[in-house]
């Protein structure tokens, strides 16, 4: 047990000195005071972890001293000792915030045990605080990088909505930081002590999604061998993050709406209702309003989910943040790999800024990671970019530009085209390695299935058009 600073306030010399001897033997620093006044001044001025306080002192009432210490130094653990112990006294002391209450006479062991428990509790509280701090460092505002005016507006919105229990709908293209924002809201909210539970609504079939959301009871369907809580229950009084909300079936949309209206739900096959305590944040990369107009998303549910909408602009519309993000990721990946790269050359940065980044921040992040792995010099120049974009041998005499403006245009075009090729190859390789099972391929490269298949669609990739069937295994249907 580590050494602590202890203050003993008691007018009886035997008790005072007894406490001091016992606690010093345990390795603690012990200060003693004979009167209430002296003790109070010492407690307020000093840095004691634990105060051992007699209730009956000649000058000031011990309860009053306890009250003042708890008000001024709430992190102190106060152990009350008294020869006039009554239940009322004990209750009052605990209510005022005393850590423990010992009736005189107490044994050395009782005292040591009480002090050890106080130290343990303090340790737990400190650990919890530091975990919380770490968590908010990982997921909090400080991780959302951006000086762009529209991103500053987003941060301001997050700051305002976080402490409320309002439902938030985050909209933005793939890789714009929707989950990052959802987590930042959670960390800054009253729910931050609870869990952050997320579910990707597009990856599950309607039947499974219902049980995933609301849970099921034993025997609700074939294979339901025991009760299983859904994520509404798992989220408890934390935050529930419904990702890719646009793909909900009409049936689930109706059920979700009912749950949000009544704030209660019934597990599949269950008979009794459970309460919803979690705060709801949902996200989509689709234009839900347009889907409402077309009739594929319920208007009433849309209103419920989007009480407070947040829109994350694509990276190409906040190009001024590209250097900031690129340098941030450069530092991060250099730290991770131990490489020493000072930065991008001016031209390289211009090329990064002029590219359109269809995969937004995620694509930029992955690209910088790739650059860092490949780099073997101290700065990254356009050549590094081009080499890593796999376009050696691209240059022809007639494509050499005449003006700087043209040069920049060409640079932009090259990056767009070649990055596309690169991305396409990346998708095909992953699919090849997983026998064209999209779910496995997406998982292998660390992407979500819907994002992976959206990119496949974008590049018109399907096995029949791009690749011969593998020699082994079952034929795989691409959906
Ligand atoms: N403003 C930002 N600052 C720092 N990192 C960011 C920012 N925006 C996004 N990122 C990073 O980009 C990656 C993608 O972010 P995130 O997963 O939150 O995007 P998303 O919008 O949920 O994507 P998807 O639609 O594909 O689910 C993450 O690594 C995230 O940390
Ligand atoms: Mg996401």
Short mmCIF file of C-alpha atoms and ligand atoms in Angstrom, two decimals:
data_model
loop_
_atom_site.label_atom_id
_atom_site.label_comp_id
_atom_site.label_asym_id
_atom_site.label_seq_id
_atom_site.Cartn_x
_atom_site.Cartn_y
_atom_site.Cartn_z
CA UNK A 1 0.00 0.00 0.00
CA UNK A 2 1.51 3.37 -0.92
CA UNK A 3 2.21 5.99 1.70
CA UNK A 4 -0.39 8.69 2.38
CA UNK A 5 -0.66 11.89 4.36
CA UNK A 6 -2.90 11.41 7.37
CA UNK A 7 -4.14 14.03 9.83
CA UNK A 8 -5.42 12.91 13.26
CA UNK A 9 -7.61 15.37 15.20
CA UNK A 10 -8.38 14.20 18.73
CA UNK A 11 -8.08 15.79 22.17
CA UNK A 12 -7.32 12.50 23.93
CA UNK A 13 -3.52 11.95 23.91
CA UNK A 14 -3.82 8.17 24.17
CA UNK A 15 -6.00 7.89 21.07
CA UNK A 16 -4.01 10.48 19.15
CA UNK A 17 -0.64 8.90 19.81
CA UNK A 18 -2.04 5.38 19.38
CA UNK A 19 -3.31 6.28 15.90
CA UNK A 20 -0.03 7.91 15.02
CA UNK A 21 2.02 4.87 16.04
CA UNK A 22 -0.17 2.41 14.17
CA UNK A 23 -0.33 4.45 10.98
CA UNK A 24 3.36 5.34 10.94
CA UNK A 25 4.12 1.64 11.19
CA UNK A 26 2.11 1.26 7.99
CA UNK A 27 4.41 3.77 6.30
CA UNK A 28 2.12 6.82 6.34
CA UNK A 29 3.04 10.41 7.18
CA UNK A 30 1.02 11.39 10.23
CA UNK A 31 0.27 14.87 11.59
CA UNK A 32 -1.62 15.34 14.85
CA UNK A 33 -3.77 18.15 16.25
CA UNK A 34 -5.31 18.47 19.71
CA UNK A 35 -8.13 20.94 19.15
CA UNK A 36 -10.83 21.43 16.57
CA UNK A 37 -9.57 24.86 15.56
CA UNK A 38 -6.01 23.70 15.09
CA UNK A 39 -7.24 20.61 13.22
CA UNK A 40 -9.51 22.56 10.89
CA UNK A 41 -6.74 25.01 9.95
CA UNK A 42 -4.33 22.12 9.31
CA UNK A 43 -6.92 20.24 7.23
CA UNK A 44 -7.72 23.26 5.07
CA UNK A 45 -4.11 24.32 4.62
CA UNK A 46 -2.47 20.93 4.19
CA UNK A 47 -2.67 18.20 1.58
CA UNK A 48 -4.00 15.27 3.54
CA UNK A 49 -5.44 12.24 1.84
CA UNK A 50 -7.13 11.04 5.00
CA UNK A 51 -8.37 12.85 8.13
CA UNK A 52 -9.17 10.90 11.30
CA UNK A 53 -11.56 13.08 13.23
CA UNK A 54 -12.95 12.84 16.75
CA UNK A 55 -16.56 14.06 16.98
CA UNK A 56 -16.37 15.41 20.49
CA UNK A 57 -13.72 18.11 20.71
CA UNK A 58 -13.40 20.83 23.37
CA UNK A 59 -13.85 23.82 21.04
CA UNK A 60 -15.56 23.08 17.67
CA UNK A 61 -18.10 20.33 17.04
CA UNK A 62 -16.61 17.52 14.93
CA UNK A 63 -19.68 17.51 12.62
CA UNK A 64 -19.03 21.13 11.78
CA UNK A 65 -15.39 20.38 10.98
CA UNK A 66 -16.48 17.43 8.82
CA UNK A 67 -18.95 19.65 6.92
CA UNK A 68 -16.29 22.29 6.25
CA UNK A 69 -13.68 19.77 5.09
CA UNK A 70 -16.15 18.10 2.73
CA UNK A 71 -17.12 21.48 1.30
CA UNK A 72 -13.61 22.84 0.87
CA UNK A 73 -11.66 19.63 0.19
CA UNK A 74 -14.17 17.07 -1.06
CA UNK A 75 -11.46 14.67 -2.24
CA UNK A 76 -10.35 14.06 1.40
CA UNK A 77 -11.48 10.80 3.04
CA UNK A 78 -12.64 11.53 6.58
CA UNK A 79 -12.85 8.69 9.11
CA UNK A 80 -14.92 9.63 12.17
CA UNK A 81 -13.94 8.22 15.58
CA UNK A 82 -16.13 8.72 18.62
CA UNK A 83 -16.73 7.45 22.10
CA UNK A 84 -20.36 8.62 22.05
CA UNK A 85 -21.49 6.64 19.10
CA UNK A 86 -25.17 6.75 18.22
CA UNK A 87 -26.95 5.62 15.10
CA UNK A 88 -28.12 9.18 14.42
CA UNK A 89 -24.58 10.49 14.66
CA UNK A 90 -23.30 7.83 12.32
CA UNK A 91 -26.06 8.55 9.78
CA UNK A 92 -25.46 12.28 9.96
CA UNK A 93 -21.71 11.85 9.47
CA UNK A 94 -22.19 9.60 6.46
CA UNK A 95 -24.69 12.05 4.99
CA UNK A 96 -22.15 14.83 5.34
CA UNK A 97 -19.70 12.72 3.35
CA UNK A 98 -17.62 10.88 5.97
CA UNK A 99 -15.91 7.82 4.52
CA UNK A 100 -16.19 5.62 7.62
CA UNK A 101 -17.31 5.70 11.25
CA UNK A 102 -15.43 3.91 14.04
CA UNK A 103 -16.75 3.62 17.61
CA UNK A 104 -14.16 3.94 20.38
CA UNK A 105 -12.50 1.84 21.52
CA UNK A 106 -11.40 0.37 18.20
CA UNK A 107 -8.59 -2.09 17.56
CA UNK A 108 -5.43 -1.31 15.59
CA UNK A 109 -6.63 -3.67 12.88
CA UNK A 110 -9.96 -1.88 12.56
CA UNK A 111 -8.16 1.41 12.07
CA UNK A 112 -5.68 -0.01 9.55
CA UNK A 113 -8.47 -1.69 7.60
CA UNK A 114 -10.53 1.49 7.43
CA UNK A 115 -7.52 3.50 6.21
CA UNK A 116 -6.69 0.86 3.59
CA UNK A 117 -10.25 0.95 2.28
CA UNK A 118 -10.10 4.73 2.06
CA UNK A 119 -6.86 4.52 0.07
CA UNK A 120 -8.34 1.90 -2.23
CA UNK A 121 -11.43 3.99 -2.90
CA UNK A 122 -9.33 7.04 -3.66
CA UNK A 123 -7.26 4.98 -6.04
CA UNK A 124 -10.37 3.74 -7.84
CA UNK A 125 -11.77 7.25 -8.15
CA UNK A 126 -8.46 8.48 -9.59
CA UNK A 127 -8.30 5.56 -12.00
CA UNK A 128 -11.83 6.23 -13.15
CA UNK A 129 -11.04 9.90 -13.69
CA UNK A 130 -7.96 9.11 -15.69
CA UNK A 131 -9.85 6.56 -17.80
CA UNK A 132 -12.51 9.13 -18.50
CA UNK A 133 -9.83 11.65 -19.46
CA UNK A 134 -8.20 9.11 -21.78
CA UNK A 135 -11.56 8.33 -23.31
CA UNK A 136 -12.33 11.93 -23.97
CA UNK A 137 -8.85 12.35 -25.45
CA UNK A 138 -9.49 9.48 -27.82
CA UNK A 139 -12.98 10.34 -28.83
CA UNK A 140 -13.55 13.89 -27.71
CA UNK A 141 -13.50 17.19 -29.54
CA UNK A 142 -9.73 17.36 -29.56
CA UNK A 143 -9.79 14.56 -32.10
CA UNK A 144 -12.00 16.31 -34.57
CA UNK A 145 -9.53 18.18 -36.70
CA UNK A 146 -10.58 21.12 -38.79
CA UNK A 147 -10.35 24.88 -38.95
CA UNK A 148 -12.73 25.23 -41.84
CA UNK A 149 -15.62 27.54 -41.03
CA UNK A 150 -18.23 24.85 -41.72
CA UNK A 151 -16.40 22.42 -39.42
CA UNK A 152 -16.27 25.09 -36.72
CA UNK A 153 -20.05 25.38 -37.04
CA UNK A 154 -20.28 21.60 -36.68
CA UNK A 155 -18.17 21.72 -33.50
CA UNK A 156 -20.33 24.49 -32.11
CA UNK A 157 -23.45 22.40 -32.80
CA UNK A 158 -21.91 19.37 -31.08
CA UNK A 159 -21.06 21.48 -28.06
CA UNK A 160 -24.62 22.77 -27.85
CA UNK A 161 -26.48 19.53 -28.41
CA UNK A 162 -24.25 17.20 -26.36
CA UNK A 163 -25.62 18.07 -22.89
CA UNK A 164 -29.26 17.80 -24.02
CA UNK A 165 -31.00 14.45 -24.55
CA UNK A 166 -32.07 15.44 -28.04
CA UNK A 167 -31.99 12.84 -30.88
CA UNK A 168 -29.26 13.73 -33.35
CA UNK A 169 -29.09 12.77 -37.02
CA UNK A 170 -25.64 13.00 -38.60
CA UNK A 171 -25.54 13.16 -42.35
CA UNK A 172 -22.50 13.07 -44.58
CA UNK A 173 -20.70 11.06 -47.25
CA UNK A 174 -18.64 7.98 -46.39
CA UNK A 175 -15.56 8.77 -44.37
CA UNK A 176 -16.55 12.31 -43.37
CA UNK A 177 -16.37 11.51 -39.65
CA UNK A 178 -19.95 10.66 -38.67
CA UNK A 179 -18.97 8.08 -36.10
CA UNK A 180 -16.22 10.33 -34.77
CA UNK A 181 -18.82 13.06 -34.20
CA UNK A 182 -21.29 10.64 -32.62
CA UNK A 183 -18.63 9.55 -30.13
CA UNK A 184 -17.66 13.14 -29.36
CA UNK A 185 -21.30 13.92 -28.57
CA UNK A 186 -21.42 10.90 -26.26
CA UNK A 187 -18.21 11.87 -24.46
CA UNK A 188 -19.45 15.43 -23.86
CA UNK A 189 -22.94 14.34 -22.81
CA UNK A 190 -24.61 13.42 -19.55
CA UNK A 191 -24.58 9.84 -20.84
CA UNK A 192 -20.76 9.72 -20.93
CA UNK A 193 -20.67 7.51 -17.82
CA UNK A 194 -22.73 4.95 -19.74
CA UNK A 195 -21.88 2.90 -22.80
CA UNK A 196 -21.67 3.95 -26.43
CA UNK A 197 -23.29 1.14 -28.38
CA UNK A 198 -23.40 1.22 -32.16
CA UNK A 199 -25.12 -0.92 -34.75
CA UNK A 200 -24.80 -0.85 -38.52
CA UNK A 201 -28.42 -1.13 -39.65
CA UNK A 202 -27.50 -2.03 -43.21
CA UNK A 203 -25.61 -5.20 -42.42
CA UNK A 204 -28.45 -7.23 -40.95
CA UNK A 205 -31.54 -8.78 -42.48
CA UNK A 206 -34.83 -7.27 -41.24
CA UNK A 207 -35.56 -10.34 -39.09
CA UNK A 208 -32.18 -10.28 -37.42
CA UNK A 209 -32.16 -6.52 -37.05
CA UNK A 210 -35.33 -6.55 -34.97
CA UNK A 211 -33.84 -9.06 -32.54
CA UNK A 212 -30.52 -7.20 -32.63
CA UNK A 213 -32.29 -3.94 -31.70
CA UNK A 214 -34.84 -5.15 -29.19
CA UNK A 215 -33.47 -8.53 -28.12
CA UNK A 216 -35.41 -11.78 -28.00
CA UNK A 217 -36.68 -14.27 -25.47
CA UNK A 218 -35.81 -17.96 -25.39
CA UNK A 219 -37.77 -19.88 -28.02
CA UNK A 220 -38.86 -16.75 -29.95
CA UNK A 221 -37.60 -18.38 -33.15
CA UNK A 222 -35.59 -21.39 -34.23
CA UNK A 223 -32.11 -21.04 -32.76
CA UNK A 224 -33.14 -18.67 -29.97
CA UNK A 225 -31.87 -20.99 -27.24
CA UNK A 226 -31.87 -18.35 -24.50
CA UNK A 227 -32.93 -14.78 -23.75
CA UNK A 228 -30.69 -12.26 -25.47
CA UNK A 229 -30.73 -8.52 -24.80
CA UNK A 230 -30.89 -6.18 -27.77
CA UNK A 231 -28.81 -3.07 -28.13
CA UNK A 232 -31.55 -0.80 -26.77
CA UNK A 233 -31.09 -2.72 -23.54
CA UNK A 234 -27.29 -2.96 -23.79
CA UNK A 235 -26.98 0.79 -24.26
CA UNK A 236 -28.71 1.24 -20.88
CA UNK A 237 -28.51 4.90 -19.99
CA UNK A 238 -25.66 5.50 -22.44
CA UNK A 239 -25.82 6.36 -26.13
CA UNK A 240 -27.27 4.24 -28.91
CA UNK A 241 -25.72 4.89 -32.31
CA UNK A 242 -27.79 3.69 -35.28
CA UNK A 243 -25.45 3.78 -38.25
CA UNK A 244 -26.60 3.64 -41.89
CA UNK A 245 -30.19 4.26 -40.91
CA UNK A 246 -31.48 4.73 -44.49
CA UNK A 247 -31.55 1.02 -45.18
CA UNK A 248 -34.18 0.10 -42.60
CA UNK A 249 -37.09 -1.94 -43.92
CA UNK A 250 -40.52 -0.31 -43.67
CA UNK A 251 -41.50 -2.86 -41.06
CA UNK A 252 -38.54 -1.96 -38.80
CA UNK A 253 -39.10 1.73 -39.46
CA UNK A 254 -42.61 1.37 -38.03
CA UNK A 255 -41.39 -0.55 -34.99
CA UNK A 256 -38.60 1.91 -34.32
CA UNK A 257 -40.99 4.83 -34.54
CA UNK A 258 -43.30 3.24 -31.99
CA UNK A 259 -40.37 2.64 -29.64
CA UNK A 260 -39.20 6.23 -29.94
CA UNK A 261 -42.68 7.56 -29.31
CA UNK A 262 -43.50 5.40 -26.31
CA UNK A 263 -39.90 5.12 -25.03
CA UNK A 264 -40.47 1.41 -24.44
CA UNK A 265 -39.90 -1.80 -26.39
CA UNK A 266 -40.74 -5.46 -26.34
CA UNK A 267 -38.10 -8.13 -27.10
CA UNK A 268 -39.01 -10.44 -30.00
CA UNK A 269 -41.35 -13.12 -28.62
CA UNK A 270 -41.59 -11.33 -25.27
CA UNK A 271 -44.72 -10.25 -23.48
CA UNK A 272 -43.57 -7.39 -21.28
CA UNK A 273 -42.20 -3.99 -22.18
CA UNK A 274 -38.82 -2.55 -21.23
CA UNK A 275 -37.96 1.12 -20.89
CA UNK A 276 -35.68 3.03 -23.25
CA UNK A 277 -33.18 5.14 -21.30
CA UNK A 278 -30.48 5.61 -23.95
CA UNK A 279 -29.86 8.72 -25.98
CA UNK A 280 -30.24 8.16 -29.70
CA UNK A 281 -27.81 9.27 -32.39
CA UNK A 282 -28.29 8.09 -35.96
CA UNK A 283 -26.23 8.51 -39.10
CA UNK A 284 -26.64 8.14 -42.82
CA UNK A 285 -24.87 8.98 -46.04
CA UNK A 286 -28.18 9.26 -47.91
CA UNK A 287 -30.44 12.22 -48.41
CA UNK A 288 -33.21 11.08 -46.06
CA UNK A 289 -35.40 14.04 -46.94
CA UNK A 290 -35.35 12.97 -50.58
CA UNK A 291 -36.13 9.41 -49.51
CA UNK A 292 -39.10 10.75 -47.55
CA UNK A 293 -40.33 12.57 -50.66
CA UNK A 294 -39.95 9.39 -52.71
CA UNK A 295 -41.79 7.41 -50.06
CA UNK A 296 -38.96 5.05 -49.11
CA UNK A 297 -38.46 6.49 -45.63
CA UNK A 298 -41.24 7.32 -43.18
CA UNK A 299 -41.68 11.03 -42.66
CA UNK A 300 -42.74 10.69 -39.01
CA UNK A 301 -39.65 8.62 -38.22
CA UNK A 302 -37.45 11.11 -40.06
CA UNK A 303 -38.81 13.93 -37.88
CA UNK A 304 -38.23 11.87 -34.73
CA UNK A 305 -34.63 11.04 -35.62
CA UNK A 306 -33.63 14.43 -36.93
CA UNK A 307 -34.71 16.64 -34.06
CA UNK A 308 -31.18 18.03 -34.28
CA UNK A 309 -29.52 17.45 -37.66
CA UNK A 310 -25.76 17.80 -38.21
CA UNK A 311 -24.35 17.82 -41.72
CA UNK A 312 -20.71 16.95 -42.34
CA UNK A 313 -19.49 18.50 -45.59
CA UNK A 314 -17.36 16.32 -47.90
CA UNK A 315 -13.62 16.95 -47.74
CA UNK A 316 -13.57 18.45 -51.26
CA UNK A 317 -15.79 21.25 -49.93
CA UNK A 318 -13.40 22.04 -47.09
CA UNK A 319 -10.08 21.77 -48.85
CA UNK A 320 -8.47 24.21 -46.41
CA UNK A 321 -8.53 21.38 -43.85
CA UNK A 322 -6.57 18.98 -46.07
CA UNK A 323 -3.09 20.23 -45.03
CA UNK A 324 -4.07 20.10 -41.38
CA UNK A 325 -5.39 16.56 -41.66
CA UNK A 326 -2.52 15.35 -43.85
CA UNK A 327 0.09 16.70 -41.41
CA UNK A 328 -1.82 15.31 -38.46
CA UNK A 329 -1.86 11.82 -39.96
CA UNK A 330 1.76 12.15 -41.05
CA UNK A 331 2.80 12.81 -37.44
CA UNK A 332 0.54 10.07 -36.17
CA UNK A 333 1.86 7.40 -38.52
CA UNK A 334 5.47 8.52 -38.07
CA UNK A 335 5.04 8.13 -34.32
CA UNK A 336 3.53 4.72 -34.87
CA UNK A 337 6.20 3.45 -37.24
CA UNK A 338 9.15 5.33 -35.73
CA UNK A 339 9.95 6.96 -39.10
CA UNK A 340 11.25 10.50 -39.28
CA UNK A 341 9.54 12.43 -42.05
CA UNK A 342 9.54 16.20 -41.79
CA UNK A 343 6.58 16.91 -44.02
CA UNK A 344 5.23 17.31 -47.53
CA UNK A 345 6.87 19.56 -50.10
CA UNK A 346 4.78 22.52 -51.21
CA UNK A 347 3.95 20.83 -54.51
CA UNK A 348 3.00 17.58 -52.85
CA UNK A 349 0.65 19.40 -50.52
CA UNK A 350 -0.88 21.28 -53.44
CA UNK A 351 -1.50 17.97 -55.17
CA UNK A 352 -3.18 16.58 -52.05
CA UNK A 353 -5.34 19.68 -51.82
CA UNK A 354 -6.37 19.57 -55.46
CA UNK A 355 -7.48 15.94 -55.34
CA UNK A 356 -11.20 15.40 -54.76
CA UNK A 357 -11.00 12.63 -52.14
CA UNK A 358 -14.20 10.71 -52.88
CA UNK A 359 -13.57 8.59 -49.77
CA UNK A 360 -13.11 11.78 -47.71
CA UNK A 361 -11.04 11.87 -44.50
CA UNK A 362 -10.80 8.09 -44.28
CA UNK A 363 -9.27 7.90 -47.75
CA UNK A 364 -6.80 10.68 -46.95
CA UNK A 365 -5.85 8.94 -43.72
CA UNK A 366 -5.28 5.60 -45.43
CA UNK A 367 -3.32 7.28 -48.20
CA UNK A 368 -0.98 9.06 -45.76
CA UNK A 369 -0.49 5.81 -43.88
CA UNK A 370 0.51 4.13 -47.12
CA UNK A 371 2.90 6.98 -47.97
CA UNK A 372 4.59 6.74 -44.57
CA UNK A 373 5.08 3.01 -44.90
CA UNK A 374 6.62 3.41 -48.35
CA UNK A 375 8.69 6.52 -47.68
CA UNK A 376 12.45 6.33 -47.42
CA UNK A 377 13.32 10.05 -47.46
CA UNK A 378 12.79 12.91 -45.02
CA UNK A 379 10.21 14.78 -47.07
CA UNK A 380 7.34 13.59 -49.18
CA UNK A 381 7.25 15.13 -52.66
CA UNK A 382 4.98 14.81 -55.66
CA UNK A 383 7.03 11.89 -56.86
CA UNK A 384 6.22 9.93 -53.71
CA UNK A 385 2.57 10.66 -54.34
CA UNK A 386 2.72 9.58 -57.93
CA UNK A 387 4.79 6.49 -57.19
CA UNK A 388 2.33 5.43 -54.61
CA UNK A 389 -0.51 6.11 -56.97
CA UNK A 390 1.03 3.57 -59.27
CA UNK A 391 1.26 5.69 -62.41
CA UNK A 392 4.84 5.29 -63.52
CA UNK A 393 5.23 5.72 -67.25
CA UNK A 394 2.15 7.92 -67.50
CA UNK A 395 3.91 10.98 -68.89
CA UNK A 396 3.87 11.70 -72.63
CA UNK A 397 5.37 14.70 -74.41
CA UNK A 398 1.99 16.11 -75.46
CA UNK A 399 0.60 16.10 -71.94
CA UNK A 400 3.32 18.36 -70.55
CA UNK A 401 1.53 21.56 -69.54
CA UNK A 402 2.51 25.07 -70.62
CA UNK A 403 1.43 27.15 -67.60
CA UNK A 404 1.40 26.64 -63.88
CA UNK A 405 -2.39 26.67 -63.90
CA UNK A 406 -2.42 23.89 -66.50
CA UNK A 407 0.15 22.01 -64.48
CA UNK A 408 -2.10 22.11 -61.44
CA UNK A 409 -5.08 20.97 -63.51
CA UNK A 410 -3.10 18.04 -64.84
CA UNK A 411 -1.91 17.19 -61.38
CA UNK A 412 -5.46 17.13 -60.14
CA UNK A 413 -6.65 14.96 -63.02
CA UNK A 414 -3.83 12.50 -62.59
CA UNK A 415 -4.50 12.11 -58.91
CA UNK A 416 -8.20 11.56 -59.49
CA UNK A 417 -7.74 9.03 -62.25
CA UNK A 418 -4.90 7.10 -60.75
CA UNK A 419 -6.27 7.06 -57.30
CA UNK A 420 -9.39 5.58 -58.80
CA UNK A 421 -7.36 2.82 -60.45
CA UNK A 422 -5.52 2.25 -57.24
CA UNK A 423 -8.71 2.03 -55.24
CA UNK A 424 -10.24 -0.33 -57.79
CA UNK A 425 -7.24 -2.65 -57.63
CA UNK A 426 -7.39 -2.53 -53.88
CA UNK A 427 -11.03 -3.66 -53.89
CA UNK A 428 -10.44 -6.41 -56.44
CA UNK A 429 -7.43 -7.77 -54.60
CA UNK A 430 -9.36 -7.94 -51.34
CA UNK A 431 -12.26 -9.68 -53.10
CA UNK A 432 -9.92 -12.14 -54.80
CA UNK A 433 -8.34 -13.03 -51.51
CA UNK A 434 -11.77 -13.75 -50.01
CA UNK A 435 -13.26 -15.72 -52.88
CA UNK A 436 -15.39 -12.72 -53.74
CA UNK A 437 -17.28 -12.83 -50.51
CA UNK A 438 -18.02 -9.11 -50.04
CA UNK A 439 -18.61 -9.30 -46.30
CA UNK A 440 -15.28 -11.08 -45.72
CA UNK A 441 -13.39 -8.80 -48.09
CA UNK A 442 -14.77 -5.68 -46.43
CA UNK A 443 -13.85 -7.03 -43.01
CA UNK A 444 -10.36 -7.97 -44.18
CA UNK A 445 -9.53 -4.43 -45.27
CA UNK A 446 -11.25 -2.84 -42.28
CA UNK A 447 -14.23 -1.35 -44.09
CA UNK A 448 -17.93 -1.64 -43.52
CA UNK A 449 -19.71 -3.83 -46.00
CA UNK A 450 -22.07 -1.12 -47.32
CA UNK A 451 -19.15 1.24 -47.92
CA UNK A 452 -17.20 -1.50 -49.60
CA UNK A 453 -20.10 -2.42 -51.86
CA UNK A 454 -20.81 1.27 -52.58
CA UNK A 455 -17.24 1.59 -53.87
CA UNK A 456 -17.69 -1.61 -55.90
CA UNK A 457 -20.77 -0.09 -57.45
CA UNK A 458 -18.93 3.16 -58.11
CA UNK A 459 -16.21 1.30 -60.02
CA UNK A 460 -18.71 -1.13 -61.56
CA UNK A 461 -16.89 -4.11 -60.09
CA UNK A 462 -18.53 -7.49 -60.25
CA UNK A 463 -16.85 -10.84 -60.60
CA UNK A 464 -18.22 -11.54 -64.04
CA UNK A 465 -16.97 -8.24 -65.46
CA UNK A 466 -13.57 -8.10 -63.85
CA UNK A 467 -12.35 -11.48 -62.93
CA UNK A 468 -12.62 -15.14 -63.85
CA UNK A 469 -14.25 -17.35 -61.25
CA UNK A 470 -11.83 -18.87 -58.75
CA UNK A 471 -10.82 -22.46 -59.31
CA UNK A 472 -12.15 -23.70 -56.04
CA UNK A 473 -15.11 -23.27 -53.73
CA UNK A 474 -18.78 -22.69 -54.32
CA UNK A 475 -20.01 -20.11 -56.81
CA UNK A 476 -20.71 -16.91 -54.96
CA UNK A 477 -23.67 -14.67 -55.72
CA UNK A 478 -22.85 -10.98 -55.66
CA UNK A 479 -25.60 -8.93 -54.10
N1 LIG B 1 -12.43 15.90 -38.80
C1 LIG B 1 -11.70 14.79 -38.60
N2 LIG B 1 -10.57 14.86 -37.88
C2 LIG B 1 -9.81 13.78 -37.67
N3 LIG B 1 -10.10 12.58 -38.13
C3 LIG B 1 -11.21 12.42 -38.84
C4 LIG B 1 -12.08 13.52 -39.11
N4 LIG B 1 -13.12 13.08 -39.83
C5 LIG B 1 -12.92 11.77 -40.00
N5 LIG B 1 -11.79 11.37 -39.41
C6 LIG B 1 -11.22 10.01 -39.43
O1 LIG B 1 -11.60 9.40 -40.64
C7 LIG B 1 -11.98 8.04 -40.45
C8 LIG B 1 -13.43 7.86 -40.84
O2 LIG B 1 -14.27 8.51 -39.90
P1 LIG B 1 -15.69 7.91 -39.48
O3 LIG B 1 -15.61 6.43 -39.35
O4 LIG B 1 -16.18 8.67 -38.32
O5 LIG B 1 -16.50 8.28 -40.79
P2 LIG B 1 -18.00 7.92 -41.19
O6 LIG B 1 -18.61 9.16 -41.71
O7 LIG B 1 -18.68 7.25 -40.03
O8 LIG B 1 -17.77 6.91 -42.37
P3 LIG B 1 -18.79 5.80 -42.99
O9 LIG B 1 -19.90 6.54 -43.65
O10 LIG B 1 -17.94 5.11 -43.98
O11 LIG B 1 -19.24 4.95 -41.85
C9 LIG B 1 -11.73 7.74 -38.99
O12 LIG B 1 -10.43 7.20 -38.88
C10 LIG B 1 -11.79 9.10 -38.33
O13 LIG B 1 -11.01 9.14 -37.16
MG1 LIG B 2 -19.45 5.33 -39.95
#
